[in-house]
């Protein structure tokens, strides 16, 4: 762990703003912070609540909380399919459950309250983070460091963190990989009629809009970095080459495949047109090139390409050349970012850029 106290952090008590984890209480209420739990107990409670399913309506739902959201969007439902995949899944077509959170606000374009990227279902980066957590907890249990061995499902059955971890591991490739050969689709639960690009990992699994599962986005790299064990190494390298040629921009990562019919790479939050794909910046995550996923992309490249090259049956000189090529490619990316920082009047990197690294005034 990165905390100075190491695993002793798990025993640290935390005062609870919401003592029972259910009822809303104001921060200045006598009830608020009246009880405490250890970090370990809170982690287990979070996992247990996901295992049992989470369903609630946001407190103070309505225009005071979100002036754009439709009424249905304030309902939050999250579940885990223990009978099949073990993935955490949730959201709906009316809310934005991930960092891609742009809500439509234009009446002229007819998109007020319509999320641009609802990403409902099981999101690839969320599944990656889930797997990372399960792997960690399973290891702590094996070392007798974590007192809670697992969770109770909605059916009343017990599943250990190790078993849950293995379920996600066994399910990931066959539910997220989109094979190069269409004849292999049946092995990967692929709907061939809505595939837009092959040799990639899906952005989501189980979306209410089937084609949205197959959109090609940079969230893949996040999962590759936090839970590399989920990925077949050969598939990962194929996908990384696609990310490099399709999604990687001069500075940031294209948030959507240019081949996608909804790709709109120039963000203009003041757009007052009737176009439902760009009005009032609805395309915030539909092509503009965001900077923060770049770090995950570079880390994933280093991890998987270094592993692939190192495992080659090659002479020492050839292997050394191949590894240098990987490092040079990564270094070139870093130099470009460093140059931008040194030449920017803000001495930093932007949140995002428009098409091919061009300036975005709204970033």
Tab-separated table of C-alpha atoms in Angstrom:
chain	number	residue	atom	x	y	z
A	1	UNK	CA	0.000	0.000	0.000
A	2	UNK	CA	1.102	3.591	-0.612
A	3	UNK	CA	0.005	4.863	2.804
A	4	UNK	CA	2.903	5.518	5.204
A	5	UNK	CA	1.456	3.114	7.784
A	6	UNK	CA	1.029	0.321	5.267
A	7	UNK	CA	-1.645	-2.253	6.012
A	8	UNK	CA	-2.150	-0.810	9.481
A	9	UNK	CA	-4.365	1.687	7.654
A	10	UNK	CA	-7.033	-1.046	7.605
A	11	UNK	CA	-7.412	-0.724	11.389
A	12	UNK	CA	-7.856	3.047	11.312
A	13	UNK	CA	-11.285	4.177	12.600
A	14	UNK	CA	-13.373	6.450	10.362
A	15	UNK	CA	-16.269	8.531	11.685
A	16	UNK	CA	-19.344	7.932	9.551
A	17	UNK	CA	-21.270	10.867	8.106
A	18	UNK	CA	-24.166	8.437	7.539
A	19	UNK	CA	-23.984	6.108	10.569
A	20	UNK	CA	-26.200	3.292	9.295
A	21	UNK	CA	-25.251	3.675	5.638
A	22	UNK	CA	-28.908	4.005	4.666
A	23	UNK	CA	-30.649	7.156	5.904
A	24	UNK	CA	-29.598	10.624	4.798
A	25	UNK	CA	-28.537	12.945	7.618
A	26	UNK	CA	-27.329	16.522	7.379
A	27	UNK	CA	-23.677	17.133	8.147
A	28	UNK	CA	-24.493	19.197	11.248
A	29	UNK	CA	-26.992	16.689	12.673
A	30	UNK	CA	-26.303	15.175	16.103
A	31	UNK	CA	-26.470	11.777	14.418
A	32	UNK	CA	-23.819	12.565	11.799
A	33	UNK	CA	-20.369	11.196	12.695
A	34	UNK	CA	-21.784	9.591	15.840
A	35	UNK	CA	-20.461	6.161	14.923
A	36	UNK	CA	-17.205	4.922	13.464
A	37	UNK	CA	-15.954	1.891	11.537
A	38	UNK	CA	-12.480	0.726	10.624
A	39	UNK	CA	-11.276	1.115	7.060
A	40	UNK	CA	-11.337	-2.684	6.736
A	41	UNK	CA	-14.958	-2.868	7.860
A	42	UNK	CA	-15.925	-0.083	5.467
A	43	UNK	CA	-14.255	-1.867	2.541
A	44	UNK	CA	-16.110	-5.058	3.365
A	45	UNK	CA	-19.389	-3.167	3.758
A	46	UNK	CA	-18.946	-1.586	0.326
A	47	UNK	CA	-18.303	-4.993	-1.239
A	48	UNK	CA	-21.228	-6.539	0.629
A	49	UNK	CA	-23.631	-3.813	-0.458
A	50	UNK	CA	-22.621	-4.264	-4.083
A	51	UNK	CA	-23.070	-8.029	-3.744
A	52	UNK	CA	-26.571	-7.549	-2.323
A	53	UNK	CA	-27.460	-4.915	-4.916
A	54	UNK	CA	-27.804	-1.167	-4.481
A	55	UNK	CA	-31.070	0.589	-5.317
A	56	UNK	CA	-31.994	4.104	-4.247
A	57	UNK	CA	-33.247	7.467	-5.405
A	58	UNK	CA	-30.817	10.339	-5.009
A	59	UNK	CA	-31.530	12.581	-2.054
A	60	UNK	CA	-33.155	15.888	-2.990
A	61	UNK	CA	-33.797	14.567	-6.509
A	62	UNK	CA	-35.016	17.256	-8.866
A	63	UNK	CA	-33.903	20.489	-10.470
A	64	UNK	CA	-32.178	21.701	-7.308
A	65	UNK	CA	-29.784	18.782	-7.581
A	66	UNK	CA	-29.480	18.618	-11.377
A	67	UNK	CA	-31.342	21.063	-13.578
A	68	UNK	CA	-30.862	18.935	-16.709
A	69	UNK	CA	-31.620	15.413	-15.466
A	70	UNK	CA	-34.902	13.719	-16.255
A	71	UNK	CA	-36.802	12.309	-13.308
A	72	UNK	CA	-35.812	8.726	-14.167
A	73	UNK	CA	-32.138	9.639	-14.031
A	74	UNK	CA	-32.178	10.094	-10.261
A	75	UNK	CA	-32.873	6.398	-9.717
A	76	UNK	CA	-29.689	4.408	-9.106
A	77	UNK	CA	-29.544	0.628	-9.461
A	78	UNK	CA	-26.401	-1.514	-9.238
A	79	UNK	CA	-26.157	-5.292	-9.146
A	80	UNK	CA	-23.767	-8.227	-9.531
A	81	UNK	CA	-24.564	-11.245	-11.712
A	82	UNK	CA	-23.045	-14.027	-9.624
A	83	UNK	CA	-24.791	-16.678	-11.714
A	84	UNK	CA	-22.823	-15.735	-14.823
A	85	UNK	CA	-20.011	-13.168	-14.859
A	86	UNK	CA	-19.477	-11.686	-11.404
A	87	UNK	CA	-19.320	-8.209	-12.992
A	88	UNK	CA	-20.656	-5.138	-11.213
A	89	UNK	CA	-23.310	-3.685	-13.503
A	90	UNK	CA	-25.594	-0.691	-13.275
A	91	UNK	CA	-26.895	2.570	-14.608
A	92	UNK	CA	-29.614	3.283	-17.142
A	93	UNK	CA	-30.108	5.187	-20.368
A	94	UNK	CA	-31.125	8.240	-18.306
A	95	UNK	CA	-28.060	8.807	-16.170
A	96	UNK	CA	-24.294	9.016	-16.541
A	97	UNK	CA	-22.651	6.410	-14.350
A	98	UNK	CA	-18.987	6.994	-15.186
A	99	UNK	CA	-16.492	9.792	-15.838
A	100	UNK	CA	-18.057	10.229	-19.291
A	101	UNK	CA	-20.813	12.242	-17.691
A	102	UNK	CA	-22.123	14.800	-20.194
A	103	UNK	CA	-25.861	15.346	-19.854
A	104	UNK	CA	-27.804	16.887	-22.712
A	105	UNK	CA	-29.064	20.415	-22.001
A	106	UNK	CA	-30.428	21.706	-25.301
A	107	UNK	CA	-34.173	22.080	-25.802
A	108	UNK	CA	-33.618	23.232	-29.370
A	109	UNK	CA	-31.899	19.935	-30.214
A	110	UNK	CA	-34.372	17.910	-28.134
A	111	UNK	CA	-31.694	16.407	-25.878
A	112	UNK	CA	-32.308	17.977	-22.480
A	113	UNK	CA	-31.984	15.172	-19.942
A	114	UNK	CA	-30.542	12.714	-22.477
A	115	UNK	CA	-27.025	11.522	-21.544
A	116	UNK	CA	-24.508	11.503	-24.379
A	117	UNK	CA	-22.723	8.475	-22.932
A	118	UNK	CA	-24.855	6.635	-20.361
A	119	UNK	CA	-22.551	3.575	-20.555
A	120	UNK	CA	-25.049	1.498	-18.594
A	121	UNK	CA	-24.175	-2.136	-18.025
A	122	UNK	CA	-20.723	-3.338	-16.959
A	123	UNK	CA	-18.077	-0.753	-17.899
A	124	UNK	CA	-14.665	-2.125	-18.784
A	125	UNK	CA	-12.682	0.200	-16.502
A	126	UNK	CA	-15.101	-0.415	-13.606
A	127	UNK	CA	-14.731	-4.174	-14.064
A	128	UNK	CA	-10.956	-3.688	-14.098
A	129	UNK	CA	-11.069	-1.718	-10.845
A	130	UNK	CA	-13.420	-4.316	-9.367
A	131	UNK	CA	-10.993	-7.097	-10.299
A	132	UNK	CA	-8.065	-5.200	-8.809
A	133	UNK	CA	-9.966	-4.838	-5.531
A	134	UNK	CA	-11.001	-8.502	-5.448
A	135	UNK	CA	-7.455	-9.649	-6.189
A	136	UNK	CA	-6.144	-7.505	-3.337
A	137	UNK	CA	-8.767	-8.681	-0.846
A	138	UNK	CA	-8.299	-12.319	-1.826
A	139	UNK	CA	-4.564	-11.988	-1.194
A	140	UNK	CA	-5.133	-10.290	2.166
A	141	UNK	CA	-7.458	-13.135	3.142
A	142	UNK	CA	-4.842	-15.709	2.135
A	143	UNK	CA	-2.396	-13.931	4.437
A	144	UNK	CA	-4.999	-13.807	7.260
A	145	UNK	CA	-4.769	-9.996	7.230
A	146	UNK	CA	-8.391	-9.275	6.266
A	147	UNK	CA	-10.987	-10.650	8.677
A	148	UNK	CA	-13.845	-10.875	6.161
A	149	UNK	CA	-13.507	-13.866	3.823
A	150	UNK	CA	-16.274	-12.903	1.409
A	151	UNK	CA	-19.846	-11.722	0.910
A	152	UNK	CA	-23.404	-13.015	1.013
A	153	UNK	CA	-25.282	-12.852	-2.308
A	154	UNK	CA	-28.948	-12.002	-2.813
A	155	UNK	CA	-29.718	-15.740	-2.917
A	156	UNK	CA	-28.229	-16.131	0.553
A	157	UNK	CA	-25.214	-18.105	-0.618
A	158	UNK	CA	-21.680	-17.297	0.482
A	159	UNK	CA	-18.911	-16.461	-1.968
A	160	UNK	CA	-15.348	-15.795	-0.893
A	161	UNK	CA	-13.333	-12.930	-2.312
A	162	UNK	CA	-11.076	-15.518	-3.935
A	163	UNK	CA	-14.052	-17.198	-5.639
A	164	UNK	CA	-15.486	-13.859	-6.786
A	165	UNK	CA	-12.075	-12.863	-8.112
A	166	UNK	CA	-11.834	-16.102	-10.092
A	167	UNK	CA	-15.373	-15.715	-11.480
A	168	UNK	CA	-14.527	-12.301	-12.932
A	169	UNK	CA	-11.225	-13.660	-14.246
A	170	UNK	CA	-12.935	-16.556	-16.028
A	171	UNK	CA	-15.668	-14.325	-17.498
A	172	UNK	CA	-13.775	-11.299	-18.753
A	173	UNK	CA	-12.250	-12.368	-22.077
A	174	UNK	CA	-15.325	-14.209	-23.312
A	175	UNK	CA	-17.583	-11.216	-22.570
A	176	UNK	CA	-15.365	-8.302	-23.638
A	177	UNK	CA	-13.066	-9.459	-26.451
A	178	UNK	CA	-14.257	-8.842	-30.026
A	179	UNK	CA	-12.342	-11.413	-32.116
A	180	UNK	CA	-10.683	-10.676	-35.434
A	181	UNK	CA	-12.407	-13.674	-37.039
A	182	UNK	CA	-16.241	-13.440	-37.080
A	183	UNK	CA	-16.436	-17.232	-36.944
A	184	UNK	CA	-15.174	-16.977	-33.350
A	185	UNK	CA	-17.970	-14.639	-32.263
A	186	UNK	CA	-20.021	-17.405	-30.668
A	187	UNK	CA	-17.185	-18.078	-28.210
A	188	UNK	CA	-17.223	-14.468	-27.010
A	189	UNK	CA	-20.946	-13.663	-26.742
A	190	UNK	CA	-20.618	-11.254	-29.670
A	191	UNK	CA	-23.589	-9.839	-31.586
A	192	UNK	CA	-22.037	-9.769	-35.060
A	193	UNK	CA	-24.723	-7.443	-36.419
A	194	UNK	CA	-23.535	-4.445	-34.397
A	195	UNK	CA	-19.758	-4.891	-34.463
A	196	UNK	CA	-18.034	-1.782	-35.832
A	197	UNK	CA	-14.388	-2.772	-35.333
A	198	UNK	CA	-12.653	-6.052	-34.505
A	199	UNK	CA	-9.548	-6.899	-32.527
A	200	UNK	CA	-10.639	-4.668	-29.637
A	201	UNK	CA	-12.274	-4.959	-26.234
A	202	UNK	CA	-15.813	-3.728	-25.769
A	203	UNK	CA	-16.429	-0.547	-23.831
A	204	UNK	CA	-19.338	-2.070	-21.916
A	205	UNK	CA	-21.139	-5.365	-21.544
A	206	UNK	CA	-24.909	-5.535	-21.172
A	207	UNK	CA	-25.846	-2.024	-22.240
A	208	UNK	CA	-29.533	-1.325	-22.862
A	209	UNK	CA	-28.411	-0.181	-26.327
A	210	UNK	CA	-26.655	-3.168	-27.888
A	211	UNK	CA	-24.395	-1.247	-30.297
A	212	UNK	CA	-23.033	0.904	-27.461
A	213	UNK	CA	-21.271	-2.168	-26.016
A	214	UNK	CA	-19.051	-2.294	-29.094
A	215	UNK	CA	-17.913	1.319	-29.165
A	216	UNK	CA	-14.130	1.656	-29.206
A	217	UNK	CA	-12.968	3.981	-26.416
A	218	UNK	CA	-9.764	4.521	-24.389
A	219	UNK	CA	-11.251	3.104	-21.180
A	220	UNK	CA	-9.687	-0.230	-22.151
A	221	UNK	CA	-6.239	1.014	-21.124
A	222	UNK	CA	-7.425	1.760	-17.607
A	223	UNK	CA	-8.518	-1.849	-17.115
A	224	UNK	CA	-5.277	-3.095	-18.705
A	225	UNK	CA	-3.241	-1.111	-16.190
A	226	UNK	CA	-5.119	-1.888	-12.968
A	227	UNK	CA	-5.933	-5.532	-13.774
A	228	UNK	CA	-3.581	-6.810	-16.504
A	229	UNK	CA	-4.239	-10.417	-15.509
A	230	UNK	CA	-7.723	-10.167	-17.054
A	231	UNK	CA	-6.336	-9.865	-20.575
A	232	UNK	CA	-5.083	-12.545	-22.927
A	233	UNK	CA	-1.602	-11.120	-23.723
A	234	UNK	CA	-1.914	-11.701	-27.481
A	235	UNK	CA	-5.334	-10.076	-27.597
A	236	UNK	CA	-4.065	-7.163	-25.502
A	237	UNK	CA	-1.210	-6.468	-27.925
A	238	UNK	CA	-3.569	-6.576	-30.911
A	239	UNK	CA	-5.888	-4.138	-29.170
A	240	UNK	CA	-3.055	-1.829	-28.103
A	241	UNK	CA	-1.914	-1.542	-31.718
A	242	UNK	CA	-5.494	-0.551	-32.613
A	243	UNK	CA	-5.562	2.003	-29.801
A	244	UNK	CA	-2.249	3.406	-31.040
A	245	UNK	CA	-3.393	3.782	-34.639
A	246	UNK	CA	-7.012	4.820	-33.993
A	247	UNK	CA	-7.432	6.493	-30.584
A	248	UNK	CA	-4.054	7.974	-29.640
A	249	UNK	CA	-3.802	11.665	-30.513
A	250	UNK	CA	-0.818	14.030	-30.329
A	251	UNK	CA	-1.518	14.739	-26.643
A	252	UNK	CA	-4.701	13.035	-25.513
A	253	UNK	CA	-6.814	10.015	-26.346
A	254	UNK	CA	-9.728	10.207	-28.749
A	255	UNK	CA	-12.746	9.379	-26.632
A	256	UNK	CA	-14.473	7.628	-29.512
A	257	UNK	CA	-13.482	5.757	-32.644
A	258	UNK	CA	-13.470	8.113	-35.687
A	259	UNK	CA	-15.265	5.337	-37.552
A	260	UNK	CA	-18.209	5.612	-35.132
A	261	UNK	CA	-21.289	7.386	-36.482
A	262	UNK	CA	-21.414	9.596	-33.370
A	263	UNK	CA	-17.788	10.724	-33.557
A	264	UNK	CA	-17.667	14.511	-33.215
A	265	UNK	CA	-14.122	15.598	-32.243
A	266	UNK	CA	-14.541	19.341	-31.679
A	267	UNK	CA	-16.026	20.423	-28.361
A	268	UNK	CA	-17.926	23.725	-28.254
A	269	UNK	CA	-20.052	24.150	-25.148
A	270	UNK	CA	-21.686	27.280	-26.588
A	271	UNK	CA	-22.968	25.528	-29.710
A	272	UNK	CA	-26.609	26.619	-29.991
A	273	UNK	CA	-27.576	24.546	-33.002
A	274	UNK	CA	-30.362	21.990	-33.313
A	275	UNK	CA	-27.870	19.198	-34.016
A	276	UNK	CA	-28.412	16.578	-31.262
A	277	UNK	CA	-24.840	15.295	-31.646
A	278	UNK	CA	-23.063	18.578	-30.816
A	279	UNK	CA	-25.594	21.021	-29.328
A	280	UNK	CA	-24.306	22.679	-26.132
A	281	UNK	CA	-21.268	20.442	-26.093
A	282	UNK	CA	-23.089	17.109	-25.898
A	283	UNK	CA	-20.081	15.545	-27.679
A	284	UNK	CA	-17.782	16.158	-24.683
A	285	UNK	CA	-16.721	12.491	-24.675
A	286	UNK	CA	-17.582	11.606	-28.260
A	287	UNK	CA	-14.252	12.330	-29.918
A	288	UNK	CA	-12.444	15.187	-28.167
A	289	UNK	CA	-9.034	14.017	-26.995
A	290	UNK	CA	-8.783	13.779	-23.220
A	291	UNK	CA	-5.371	13.899	-21.557
A	292	UNK	CA	-5.722	11.873	-18.373
A	293	UNK	CA	-6.318	8.469	-20.098
A	294	UNK	CA	-3.008	8.942	-21.925
A	295	UNK	CA	-1.080	7.897	-18.813
A	296	UNK	CA	-2.982	4.610	-18.636
A	297	UNK	CA	-2.422	4.007	-22.334
A	298	UNK	CA	1.342	4.510	-21.989
A	299	UNK	CA	1.498	2.271	-18.919
A	300	UNK	CA	-0.497	-0.448	-20.692
A	301	UNK	CA	1.816	-0.268	-23.703
A	302	UNK	CA	4.875	-0.574	-21.523
A	303	UNK	CA	3.403	-3.490	-19.599
A	304	UNK	CA	2.088	-5.622	-22.446
A	305	UNK	CA	4.539	-4.787	-25.227
A	306	UNK	CA	7.520	-5.265	-22.929
A	307	UNK	CA	6.090	-8.619	-21.858
A	308	UNK	CA	5.392	-9.660	-25.457
A	309	UNK	CA	8.873	-8.740	-26.652
A	310	UNK	CA	10.569	-10.356	-23.646
A	311	UNK	CA	8.795	-13.644	-24.284
A	312	UNK	CA	9.969	-13.905	-27.885
A	313	UNK	CA	12.295	-16.746	-28.774
A	314	UNK	CA	14.895	-14.455	-30.276
A	315	UNK	CA	18.625	-13.882	-30.237
A	316	UNK	CA	19.877	-11.390	-27.667
A	317	UNK	CA	20.672	-8.633	-30.182
A	318	UNK	CA	17.252	-8.892	-31.831
A	319	UNK	CA	15.524	-8.856	-28.441
A	320	UNK	CA	17.490	-5.807	-27.337
A	321	UNK	CA	16.510	-3.959	-30.531
A	322	UNK	CA	12.833	-4.823	-30.065
A	323	UNK	CA	12.841	-3.621	-26.460
A	324	UNK	CA	14.574	-0.395	-27.450
A	325	UNK	CA	11.874	0.181	-30.063
A	326	UNK	CA	9.175	-0.101	-27.366
A	327	UNK	CA	11.042	2.319	-25.092
A	328	UNK	CA	11.706	4.789	-27.915
A	329	UNK	CA	8.029	4.862	-28.863
A	330	UNK	CA	7.021	5.558	-25.268
A	331	UNK	CA	9.752	8.159	-24.891
A	332	UNK	CA	8.515	9.959	-27.995
A	333	UNK	CA	5.076	10.239	-26.416
A	334	UNK	CA	6.539	11.591	-23.193
A	335	UNK	CA	8.734	14.118	-25.003
A	336	UNK	CA	5.690	15.512	-26.778
A	337	UNK	CA	3.870	15.963	-23.474
A	338	UNK	CA	6.942	17.504	-21.844
A	339	UNK	CA	7.346	19.950	-24.723
A	340	UNK	CA	3.749	21.084	-24.345
A	341	UNK	CA	4.224	21.681	-20.610
A	342	UNK	CA	7.410	23.717	-21.175
A	343	UNK	CA	5.867	25.818	-23.941
A	344	UNK	CA	2.421	26.344	-22.403
A	345	UNK	CA	1.725	29.688	-20.741
A	346	UNK	CA	-0.025	27.671	-18.024
A	347	UNK	CA	2.999	25.359	-17.593
A	348	UNK	CA	0.712	22.361	-17.755
A	349	UNK	CA	-1.460	20.120	-19.889
A	350	UNK	CA	-5.038	20.865	-20.944
A	351	UNK	CA	-8.016	18.805	-19.837
A	352	UNK	CA	-8.635	17.920	-23.465
A	353	UNK	CA	-7.955	19.021	-27.015
A	354	UNK	CA	-10.098	19.037	-30.110
A	355	UNK	CA	-9.361	17.019	-33.255
A	356	UNK	CA	-5.716	15.987	-33.650
A	357	UNK	CA	-4.517	18.013	-30.681
A	358	UNK	CA	-5.984	21.331	-31.760
A	359	UNK	CA	-6.790	23.982	-29.140
A	360	UNK	CA	-10.127	23.770	-27.329
A	361	UNK	CA	-11.256	27.062	-25.816
A	362	UNK	CA	-13.677	25.314	-23.449
A	363	UNK	CA	-11.062	23.083	-21.841
